[in-house]
mmCIF file of C-alpha atoms and ligand atoms in Angstrom:
data_model
loop_
_atom_site.group_PDB
_atom_site.id
_atom_site.type_symbol
_atom_site.label_atom_id
_atom_site.label_comp_id
_atom_site.label_asym_id
_atom_site.label_seq_id
_atom_site.Cartn_x
_atom_site.Cartn_y
_atom_site.Cartn_z
ATOM 1 C CA MET Y 1 77.023 126.921 31.472
ATOM 2 C CA LYS Y 2 74.200 124.251 31.115
ATOM 3 C CA HIS Y 3 71.390 126.152 32.700
ATOM 4 C CA VAL Y 4 67.818 124.952 32.200
ATOM 5 C CA LEU Y 5 65.771 128.134 32.162
ATOM 6 C CA SER Y 6 63.216 127.745 29.441
ATOM 7 C CA ALA Y 7 61.916 125.086 27.122
ATOM 8 C CA GLY Y 8 62.517 127.521 24.179
ATOM 9 C CA GLN Y 9 66.282 127.123 24.641
ATOM 10 C CA PHE Y 10 66.250 123.416 23.213
ATOM 11 C CA ASP Y 11 66.697 122.142 19.782
ATOM 12 C CA ARG Y 12 65.789 118.842 18.609
ATOM 13 C CA LYS Y 13 69.358 117.258 18.825
ATOM 14 C CA THR Y 14 69.560 118.366 22.429
ATOM 15 C CA LEU Y 15 66.317 116.990 23.358
ATOM 16 C CA GLU Y 16 67.153 113.597 21.823
ATOM 17 C CA GLU Y 17 70.636 113.405 23.618
ATOM 18 C CA ILE Y 18 68.730 114.453 26.908
ATOM 19 C CA MET Y 19 66.072 111.633 26.379
ATOM 20 C CA ALA Y 20 68.823 109.150 25.804
ATOM 21 C CA GLN Y 21 70.750 110.326 28.880
ATOM 22 C CA ALA Y 22 67.565 110.024 30.956
ATOM 23 C CA SER Y 23 67.183 106.513 29.855
ATOM 24 C CA ASP Y 24 70.390 105.693 30.923
ATOM 25 C CA MET Y 25 69.806 107.261 34.411
ATOM 26 C CA GLU Y 26 66.845 105.042 34.414
ATOM 27 C CA GLU Y 27 69.024 102.052 34.327
ATOM 28 C CA ILE Y 28 71.363 103.646 36.971
ATOM 29 C CA VAL Y 29 68.431 103.945 39.229
ATOM 30 C CA ALA Y 30 67.442 100.335 38.789
ATOM 31 C CA LYS Y 31 70.909 99.353 39.788
ATOM 32 C CA GLY Y 32 70.622 101.391 42.955
ATOM 33 C CA GLY Y 33 72.359 104.646 41.866
ATOM 34 C CA SER Y 34 75.912 105.852 41.419
ATOM 35 C CA ASP Y 35 78.446 107.979 42.910
ATOM 36 C CA MET Y 36 79.058 110.122 39.878
ATOM 37 C CA ALA Y 37 78.299 113.233 41.532
ATOM 38 C CA LYS Y 38 80.069 112.288 44.911
ATOM 39 C CA GLY Y 39 81.317 115.459 46.578
ATOM 40 C CA LYS Y 40 78.949 117.815 44.693
ATOM 41 C CA ILE Y 41 76.049 119.869 46.216
ATOM 42 C CA LEU Y 42 72.651 120.660 44.917
ATOM 43 C CA ALA Y 43 70.739 123.562 46.560
ATOM 44 C CA THR Y 44 67.098 123.348 46.144
ATOM 45 C CA LEU Y 45 65.177 126.804 46.718
ATOM 46 C CA PHE Y 46 61.596 126.367 46.754
ATOM 47 C CA TYR Y 47 59.584 129.548 47.303
ATOM 48 C CA GLU Y 48 56.280 128.071 46.174
ATOM 49 C CA PRO Y 49 54.642 124.885 47.240
ATOM 50 C CA SER Y 50 56.023 121.640 45.723
ATOM 51 C CA THR Y 51 56.072 117.827 46.391
ATOM 52 C CA ARG Y 52 57.117 116.264 43.156
ATOM 53 C CA THR Y 53 59.428 118.686 41.550
ATOM 54 C CA ARG Y 54 61.518 119.303 44.688
ATOM 55 C CA LEU Y 55 61.653 115.793 45.902
ATOM 56 C CA SER Y 56 62.357 114.340 42.494
ATOM 57 C CA PHE Y 57 65.291 116.845 42.121
ATOM 58 C CA GLU Y 58 66.669 115.695 45.624
ATOM 59 C CA ALA Y 59 66.022 112.063 44.975
ATOM 60 C CA ALA Y 60 67.952 112.584 41.625
ATOM 61 C CA MET Y 61 70.995 114.142 43.327
ATOM 62 C CA HIS Y 62 70.940 111.408 46.121
ATOM 63 C CA ARG Y 63 70.729 108.695 43.218
ATOM 64 C CA LEU Y 64 73.880 110.339 41.742
ATOM 65 C CA GLY Y 65 75.648 110.332 44.977
ATOM 66 C CA GLY Y 66 75.698 113.880 45.558
ATOM 67 C CA ALA Y 67 74.406 115.893 48.749
ATOM 68 C CA VAL Y 68 71.433 118.369 48.871
ATOM 69 C CA ILE Y 69 70.982 121.577 50.869
ATOM 70 C CA SER Y 70 67.334 123.050 50.806
ATOM 71 C CA GLU Y 71 65.269 125.934 51.427
ATOM 72 C CA THR Y 72 61.493 124.989 51.335
ATOM 73 C CA ASP Y 73 59.703 127.968 52.765
ATOM 74 C CA VAL Y 74 60.028 131.514 51.639
ATOM 75 C CA ASN Y 75 59.045 132.754 55.206
ATOM 76 C CA PHE Y 76 62.069 131.135 56.710
ATOM 77 C CA SER Y 77 64.471 132.630 54.098
ATOM 78 C CA SER Y 78 66.176 135.988 54.025
ATOM 79 C CA ILE Y 79 63.998 137.009 51.154
ATOM 80 C CA THR Y 80 61.394 137.678 53.831
ATOM 81 C CA LYS Y 81 63.730 140.126 55.471
ATOM 82 C CA GLY Y 82 64.038 141.899 52.233
ATOM 83 C CA GLU Y 83 67.118 140.497 50.707
ATOM 84 C CA VAL Y 84 67.276 140.750 46.794
ATOM 85 C CA LEU Y 85 67.344 137.359 44.883
ATOM 86 C CA SER Y 86 70.575 138.566 43.304
ATOM 87 C CA ASP Y 87 72.297 138.629 46.665
ATOM 88 C CA THR Y 88 70.778 135.148 47.583
ATOM 89 C CA ALA Y 89 72.173 133.867 44.156
ATOM 90 C CA ARG Y 90 75.738 135.068 45.066
ATOM 91 C CA ILE Y 91 75.621 133.227 48.409
ATOM 92 C CA VAL Y 92 74.018 129.977 47.252
ATOM 93 C CA GLY Y 93 76.245 129.799 44.364
ATOM 94 C CA GLY Y 94 79.085 129.953 46.786
ATOM 95 C CA TYR Y 95 77.489 126.939 48.791
ATOM 96 C CA ALA Y 96 76.335 124.672 46.189
ATOM 97 C CA ASP Y 97 77.622 123.489 42.862
ATOM 98 C CA ILE Y 98 74.163 123.530 41.154
ATOM 99 C CA ILE Y 99 70.935 125.316 41.979
ATOM 100 C CA ALA Y 100 67.168 124.158 41.482
ATOM 101 C CA ILE Y 101 64.699 127.200 42.148
ATOM 102 C CA ARG Y 102 60.944 127.644 42.102
ATOM 103 C CA SER Y 103 59.488 130.864 42.744
ATOM 104 C CA LYS Y 104 56.485 132.993 42.109
ATOM 105 C CA THR Y 105 57.894 135.426 39.654
ATOM 106 C CA PRO Y 106 58.596 134.805 36.057
ATOM 107 C CA GLY Y 107 62.161 135.507 35.357
ATOM 108 C CA ASP Y 108 63.592 134.522 38.849
ATOM 109 C CA ALA Y 109 65.568 131.532 37.491
ATOM 110 C CA LYS Y 110 67.304 133.765 35.039
ATOM 111 C CA ILE Y 111 68.328 136.163 37.929
ATOM 112 C CA MET Y 112 69.794 133.235 39.815
ATOM 113 C CA ALA Y 113 71.552 132.268 36.579
ATOM 114 C CA ASP Y 114 73.048 135.712 35.949
ATOM 115 C CA TYR Y 115 74.356 136.049 39.626
ATOM 116 C CA SER Y 116 75.042 132.645 41.068
ATOM 117 C CA GLY Y 117 78.068 131.418 39.044
ATOM 118 C CA VAL Y 118 76.760 128.017 39.024
ATOM 119 C CA PRO Y 119 74.231 126.065 36.670
ATOM 120 C CA VAL Y 120 70.525 126.833 37.538
ATOM 121 C CA LEU Y 121 67.626 124.628 37.029
ATOM 122 C CA ASN Y 122 64.059 126.408 36.707
ATOM 123 C CA GLY Y 123 61.770 124.457 38.737
ATOM 124 C CA GLY Y 124 58.758 126.699 37.937
ATOM 125 C CA ASP Y 125 58.865 130.579 37.722
ATOM 126 C CA GLY Y 126 55.244 131.544 38.584
ATOM 127 C CA SER Y 127 52.941 131.314 35.580
ATOM 128 C CA ALA Y 128 55.670 131.410 33.058
ATOM 129 C CA GLU Y 129 57.590 128.152 32.575
ATOM 130 C CA HIS Y 130 58.387 124.753 33.952
ATOM 131 C CA PRO Y 131 60.979 123.246 31.553
ATOM 132 C CA THR Y 132 62.211 120.366 33.531
ATOM 133 C CA GLN Y 133 58.560 119.370 33.890
ATOM 134 C CA GLY Y 134 58.277 119.758 30.145
ATOM 135 C CA LEU Y 135 61.272 117.514 29.670
ATOM 136 C CA LEU Y 136 59.980 114.732 31.843
ATOM 137 C CA ASP Y 137 56.699 115.188 29.910
ATOM 138 C CA LEU Y 138 58.503 114.729 26.807
ATOM 139 C CA TYR Y 139 60.229 111.624 28.035
ATOM 140 C CA THR Y 140 57.135 109.970 29.136
ATOM 141 C CA ILE Y 141 55.635 110.673 25.669
ATOM 142 C CA SER Y 142 58.612 109.332 24.150
ATOM 143 C CA LYS Y 143 58.210 105.927 25.924
ATOM 144 C CA TYR Y 144 54.709 105.420 24.146
ATOM 145 C CA PHE Y 145 55.397 107.324 20.865
ATOM 146 C CA PRO Y 146 59.083 107.389 19.565
ATOM 147 C CA LEU Y 147 59.637 111.233 19.096
ATOM 148 C CA GLY Y 148 59.798 112.167 15.252
ATOM 149 C CA GLU Y 149 58.098 109.196 13.902
ATOM 150 C CA SER Y 150 54.455 108.562 13.223
ATOM 151 C CA PRO Y 151 52.037 111.527 13.232
ATOM 152 C CA ILE Y 152 50.295 111.944 16.736
ATOM 153 C CA THR Y 153 48.106 114.407 18.222
ATOM 154 C CA VAL Y 154 48.664 115.874 21.703
ATOM 155 C CA SER Y 155 45.795 117.758 23.368
ATOM 156 C CA PHE Y 156 46.512 120.098 26.316
ATOM 157 C CA VAL Y 157 43.153 120.420 28.367
ATOM 158 C CA GLY Y 158 42.021 122.556 31.202
ATOM 159 C CA GLU Y 159 43.718 125.763 32.570
ATOM 160 C CA LEU Y 160 46.344 126.737 30.010
ATOM 161 C CA ILE Y 161 46.465 130.512 30.643
ATOM 162 C CA ALA Y 162 48.845 130.252 33.642
ATOM 163 C CA GLY Y 163 49.801 126.571 33.265
ATOM 164 C CA ARG Y 164 53.504 126.717 33.100
ATOM 165 C CA THR Y 165 53.788 122.996 32.552
ATOM 166 C CA VAL Y 166 51.837 123.435 29.120
ATOM 167 C CA HIS Y 167 53.840 126.509 28.361
ATOM 168 C CA SER Y 168 56.963 124.534 28.580
ATOM 169 C CA CYS Y 169 55.810 121.050 27.313
ATOM 170 C CA SER Y 170 54.170 122.673 24.018
ATOM 171 C CA GLN Y 171 57.377 124.512 23.066
ATOM 172 C CA LEU Y 172 59.340 121.260 23.387
ATOM 173 C CA LEU Y 173 56.926 119.425 21.182
ATOM 174 C CA ARG Y 174 57.393 121.946 18.403
ATOM 175 C CA ASN Y 175 60.814 120.441 17.758
ATOM 176 C CA PHE Y 176 58.959 117.548 16.372
ATOM 177 C CA PRO Y 177 56.858 118.247 13.349
ATOM 178 C CA ASN Y 178 55.027 114.974 13.424
ATOM 179 C CA ILE Y 179 53.269 116.132 16.673
ATOM 180 C CA LYS Y 180 50.053 118.188 16.308
ATOM 181 C CA ILE Y 181 48.875 120.255 19.220
ATOM 182 C CA ASN Y 182 45.399 120.909 20.218
ATOM 183 C CA PHE Y 183 44.814 123.555 23.168
ATOM 184 C CA VAL Y 184 41.366 122.673 24.823
ATOM 185 C CA ALA Y 185 39.977 125.301 27.341
ATOM 186 C CA PRO Y 186 37.292 127.983 27.868
ATOM 187 C CA LYS Y 187 38.285 131.214 26.342
ATOM 188 C CA GLU Y 188 39.231 132.879 29.342
ATOM 189 C CA ILE Y 189 41.788 130.315 30.430
ATOM 190 C CA GLN Y 190 43.126 129.497 26.915
ATOM 191 C CA ILE Y 191 46.825 129.314 25.983
ATOM 192 C CA PRO Y 192 48.498 132.825 25.678
ATOM 193 C CA ASP Y 193 49.249 133.861 22.004
ATOM 194 C CA LYS Y 194 52.945 133.676 22.940
ATOM 195 C CA TYR Y 195 52.600 129.689 22.999
ATOM 196 C CA PHE Y 196 50.141 129.520 20.112
ATOM 197 C CA ASP Y 197 51.196 128.913 16.591
ATOM 198 C CA PRO Y 198 47.982 129.481 14.408
ATOM 199 C CA SER Y 199 49.539 128.035 11.355
ATOM 200 C CA VAL Y 200 49.782 124.498 13.004
ATOM 201 C CA ASP Y 201 47.911 124.354 16.381
ATOM 202 C CA LYS Y 202 44.198 124.228 16.842
ATOM 203 C CA LYS Y 203 42.227 125.774 19.640
ATOM 204 C CA PHE Y 204 38.921 124.249 21.059
ATOM 205 C CA PHE Y 205 36.783 125.757 23.661
ATOM 206 C CA GLU Y 206 35.043 122.618 24.784
ATOM 207 C CA LEU Y 207 36.370 118.884 25.020
ATOM 208 C CA THR Y 208 34.236 117.108 22.453
ATOM 209 C CA ASP Y 209 34.058 113.323 21.785
ATOM 210 C CA GLU Y 210 36.073 113.774 18.533
ATOM 211 C CA ILE Y 211 38.895 115.227 20.723
ATOM 212 C CA LEU Y 212 38.902 112.347 23.122
ATOM 213 C CA GLU Y 213 38.680 109.598 20.231
ATOM 214 C CA THR Y 214 41.452 111.132 18.115
ATOM 215 C CA SER Y 215 44.159 112.237 20.514
ATOM 216 C CA ASP Y 216 47.037 109.948 21.102
ATOM 217 C CA VAL Y 217 48.180 112.018 24.444
ATOM 218 C CA ILE Y 218 45.731 113.897 26.446
ATOM 219 C CA TYR Y 219 47.416 116.110 28.911
ATOM 220 C CA ASP Y 220 44.976 117.471 31.610
ATOM 221 C CA THR Y 221 45.766 119.959 33.913
ATOM 222 C CA ARG Y 222 44.483 121.328 37.299
ATOM 223 C CA ILE Y 223 42.716 124.783 37.285
ATOM 224 C CA GLN Y 224 45.026 126.794 39.391
ATOM 225 C CA LYS Y 225 42.948 128.631 42.017
ATOM 226 C CA GLU Y 226 46.179 130.472 43.196
ATOM 227 C CA ARG Y 227 46.826 131.975 39.660
ATOM 228 C CA LEU Y 228 43.308 132.921 38.591
ATOM 229 C CA ASP Y 229 40.821 135.648 39.810
ATOM 230 C CA LEU Y 230 38.281 134.044 42.151
ATOM 231 C CA GLU Y 231 35.444 134.643 39.893
ATOM 232 C CA VAL Y 232 37.248 132.928 36.990
ATOM 233 C CA TYR Y 233 38.218 130.100 39.051
ATOM 234 C CA GLN Y 234 34.790 129.464 40.327
ATOM 235 C CA LYS Y 235 33.213 129.425 36.875
ATOM 236 C CA HIS Y 236 35.737 126.846 35.440
ATOM 237 C CA LYS Y 237 36.884 124.935 38.465
ATOM 238 C CA ASN Y 238 34.856 121.739 37.243
ATOM 239 C CA ALA Y 239 35.538 122.079 33.661
ATOM 240 C CA PHE Y 240 36.464 118.879 31.878
ATOM 241 C CA HIS Y 241 36.176 116.332 34.554
ATOM 242 C CA PHE Y 242 37.712 113.067 33.517
ATOM 243 C CA ASP Y 243 35.764 109.815 34.803
ATOM 244 C CA ALA Y 244 36.085 106.407 33.560
ATOM 245 C CA GLU Y 245 33.261 106.889 30.836
ATOM 246 C CA LYS Y 246 35.156 109.738 29.257
ATOM 247 C CA VAL Y 247 38.640 107.997 29.373
ATOM 248 C CA ASN Y 248 37.012 104.858 27.669
ATOM 249 C CA LYS Y 249 36.335 106.936 24.740
ATOM 250 C CA MET Y 250 40.040 107.407 24.167
ATOM 251 C CA LYS Y 251 41.846 105.101 21.909
ATOM 252 C CA PRO Y 252 43.249 101.980 23.724
ATOM 253 C CA ASN Y 253 46.852 102.886 23.189
ATOM 254 C CA ALA Y 254 46.476 106.651 23.896
ATOM 255 C CA ILE Y 255 47.684 108.053 27.096
ATOM 256 C CA LEU Y 256 46.405 110.302 29.711
ATOM 257 C CA MET Y 257 48.791 112.656 31.347
ATOM 258 C CA HIS Y 258 48.696 115.307 34.255
ATOM 259 C CA PRO Y 259 51.611 117.101 35.857
ATOM 260 C CA LEU Y 260 49.740 116.665 39.362
ATOM 261 C CA PRO Y 261 48.671 117.537 41.887
ATOM 262 C CA ARG Y 262 45.126 116.644 40.656
ATOM 263 C CA VAL Y 263 42.224 118.158 42.572
ATOM 264 C CA ASN Y 264 38.895 117.022 40.951
ATOM 265 C CA GLU Y 265 40.028 116.784 37.164
ATOM 266 C CA ILE Y 266 40.514 113.088 37.258
ATOM 267 C CA ALA Y 267 38.313 110.534 39.077
ATOM 268 C CA TYR Y 268 40.205 108.035 41.231
ATOM 269 C CA GLU Y 269 38.440 105.257 39.160
ATOM 270 C CA VAL Y 270 40.556 106.401 36.014
ATOM 271 C CA ASP Y 271 43.831 105.327 37.895
ATOM 272 C CA GLU Y 272 42.958 101.720 37.145
ATOM 273 C CA LEU Y 273 42.559 102.318 33.371
ATOM 274 C CA PRO Y 274 45.345 101.481 30.987
ATOM 275 C CA GLN Y 275 45.510 105.021 29.460
ATOM 276 C CA ALA Y 276 46.191 106.436 32.936
ATOM 277 C CA LYS Y 277 50.063 107.480 32.913
ATOM 278 C CA TYR Y 278 50.349 110.344 35.414
ATOM 279 C CA PHE Y 279 51.828 108.487 38.206
ATOM 280 C CA GLU Y 280 54.525 107.090 35.818
ATOM 281 C CA GLN Y 281 54.912 110.548 34.463
ATOM 282 C CA ALA Y 282 55.658 111.889 37.847
ATOM 283 C CA ILE Y 283 58.377 109.294 38.721
ATOM 284 C CA ASN Y 284 59.949 109.787 35.350
ATOM 285 C CA GLY Y 285 61.065 113.162 36.917
ATOM 286 C CA VAL Y 286 63.839 111.516 38.754
ATOM 287 C CA PRO Y 287 65.847 110.024 35.815
ATOM 288 C CA VAL Y 288 65.179 113.190 33.741
ATOM 289 C CA ARG Y 289 66.410 115.649 36.457
ATOM 290 C CA MET Y 290 69.312 113.154 37.041
ATOM 291 C CA ALA Y 291 70.314 113.790 33.469
ATOM 292 C CA LEU Y 292 70.004 117.549 33.721
ATOM 293 C CA ILE Y 293 72.061 117.660 37.031
ATOM 294 C CA ALA Y 294 74.684 115.474 35.480
ATOM 295 C CA ARG Y 295 74.753 117.760 32.274
ATOM 296 C CA GLY Y 296 74.751 120.783 34.472
ATOM 297 C CA LEU Y 297 77.851 119.489 36.602
ATOM 298 C CA GLY Y 298 79.670 118.507 33.362
ATOM 299 C CA LEU Y 299 79.661 114.772 34.372
ATOM 300 C CA ILE Y 300 77.842 113.567 31.158
HETATM 301 C C1 NCD E 401 52.654 121.751 38.522
HETATM 302 C C2 NCD E 401 53.404 123.302 38.758
HETATM 303 O O1 NCD E 401 53.693 123.415 39.875
HETATM 304 O O2 NCD E 401 53.273 123.942 37.818
HETATM 305 N N1 NCD E 401 53.010 120.723 39.200
HETATM 306 C C3 NCD E 401 54.236 120.174 39.041
HETATM 307 O O3 NCD E 401 55.332 120.691 39.267
HETATM 308 N N2 NCD E 401 54.176 118.936 38.955
HETATM 309 C C4 NCD E 401 51.275 121.965 38.102
HETATM 310 C C5 NCD E 401 50.320 122.354 39.081
HETATM 311 O O4 NCD E 401 50.610 122.810 40.278
HETATM 312 O O5 NCD E 401 49.029 122.241 38.834
#
């Protein structure tokens, strides 16, 4: 079954296939959608806040001609009455053909996959992973720097310890040896060892001009108040603020990404600069998730 649970599950060949399928889906969106998934139902179970991930999953299913059922607040879910997730999984698997889930606890998407009997797409499991975001990030990078070709450097900046988008995206990039990775964050919020390969990656504790000037992709992130001790959050909440002056130090063809939402990491003036690609990145979520849904349903 074509679950998407962790970025670690993908090899290079599969990633190249998904990128090509996402590109086909972008053409389908431009033509107004299709009825490929007519009669199929996607259930979105979102037990943590979300705007982009849930809505782009739902838009993706609508563009494929399918239907959506949704649970958007854990307080209105039977989980709050004490139901275990494996029971919810069995039930929702009986209502829907495919499930997208976001939850607070690492491993929840796997429980869904084990009990629902239908394909499960992990829309973020706590501070662990966010593989569908990683795939849309990879798709965005591939539009500017064809994967597996010229050497490029991707610098992840900000809160990396609990940043599930970075955990997933960096694992995907490992399939392309031409891509070098920098992790840039204060020590307390640096990348966990699990996602760091000392033989090829570099760690920095400050954002230097050299990093700004030599990176092809800068992937900035939010300092996640909800996942850090308050003291650690207060200390680092304004780390690495990107303003126009900083972004102008980047190469003219470099790109600045961010999974969004941004709080105060990127000044609004940066939106007008050619390097700013974070809105485009978010919109790429629709064709990428269309490809993942269609694969999950066995339609492509
Ligand atoms: C991210 C998330 O939820 O992990 N957002 C997203 O899905 N695009 C990042 C964040 O909330 O900071």
